[in-house]
């Protein structure tokens, strides 16, 4: 197949798949599955009987939610905290959302890179952020977007697929930089639901929030503001 037309076929296929999934989700309410109280209670019971199977179901549903249902990222952390508690919940959510991010990255690279990257390269601002100064900027952009998510989590995952950042570097830094935010929401949820340890867990969640804000501000001042100032001097 002519590569000139192949990239457009991939783009159109991706758009059709997204529209089809959104329509089917509207009809069947797949995105509401995780929030359904009966399903939640079912998973709670399963955790008591077979925690491994319950964990796999949660991870599978989270990956699907990340890639095809556009469920907000915070949803998975809240559910993990309520189901598994603060510690196992944080680990389960971090593993599941990282796997979901990896799957979305692969989809973005296969379906979108050939057609979207040339358009992005024409925009000086986007080209500078996503493609120039490769190496350091890869890590900086991942730190900023994962610690202080200015853009929707799901769109970030697909967007990284069109960049030149390697799959394994993307996966590793996604796992590392999402950890504080995931733990903050998961432990905070567990604190709200756990009367015995409520203030301990909520206190830890507040400390993690302070850490995320501090790191986000530090990264912005060190890498973004400094770099911008140099460009205009």
PDB file of C-alpha atoms in Angstrom, residues 94 146-147 174-187 204-205 208-209 211-212 215:
ATOM      1  CA  UNK A  94      -0.341   2.809  39.381  1.00  0.00           C
ATOM      2  CA  UNK A 146       2.198  13.720  34.921  1.00  0.00           C
ATOM      3  CA  UNK A 147       2.766  15.678  38.133  1.00  0.00           C
ATOM      4  CA  UNK A 174       5.074   7.686  33.375  1.00  0.00           C
ATOM      5  CA  UNK A 175       5.150   5.104  36.179  1.00  0.00           C
ATOM      6  CA  UNK A 176       7.530   7.199  38.306  1.00  0.00           C
ATOM      7  CA  UNK A 177       5.941  10.620  37.847  1.00  0.00           C
ATOM      8  CA  UNK A 178       2.345   9.450  38.237  1.00  0.00           C
ATOM      9  CA  UNK A 179       3.102   7.761  41.568  1.00  0.00           C
ATOM     10  CA  UNK A 180       2.673  10.805  43.886  1.00  0.00           C
ATOM     11  CA  UNK A 181      -0.638  11.866  42.319  1.00  0.00           C
ATOM     12  CA  UNK A 182      -2.026   8.334  42.234  1.00  0.00           C
ATOM     13  CA  UNK A 183      -1.078   7.748  45.876  1.00  0.00           C
ATOM     14  CA  UNK A 184      -2.577  11.102  46.882  1.00  0.00           C
ATOM     15  CA  UNK A 185      -6.033  10.285  45.509  1.00  0.00           C
ATOM     16  CA  UNK A 186      -5.966   6.626  46.534  1.00  0.00           C
ATOM     17  CA  UNK A 187      -4.850   7.269  50.120  1.00  0.00           C
ATOM     18  CA  UNK A 204      -0.651  11.651  54.165  1.00  0.00           C
ATOM     19  CA  UNK A 205      -2.816  12.719  51.208  1.00  0.00           C
ATOM     20  CA  UNK A 208       1.467  14.208  48.949  1.00  0.00           C
ATOM     21  CA  UNK A 209      -0.543  17.122  47.562  1.00  0.00           C
ATOM     22  CA  UNK A 211       4.818  17.388  47.406  1.00  0.00           C
ATOM     23  CA  UNK A 212       3.113  17.385  43.997  1.00  0.00           C
ATOM     24  CA  UNK A 215       7.667  19.522  42.522  1.00  0.00           C
TER      25      UNK A 215
END
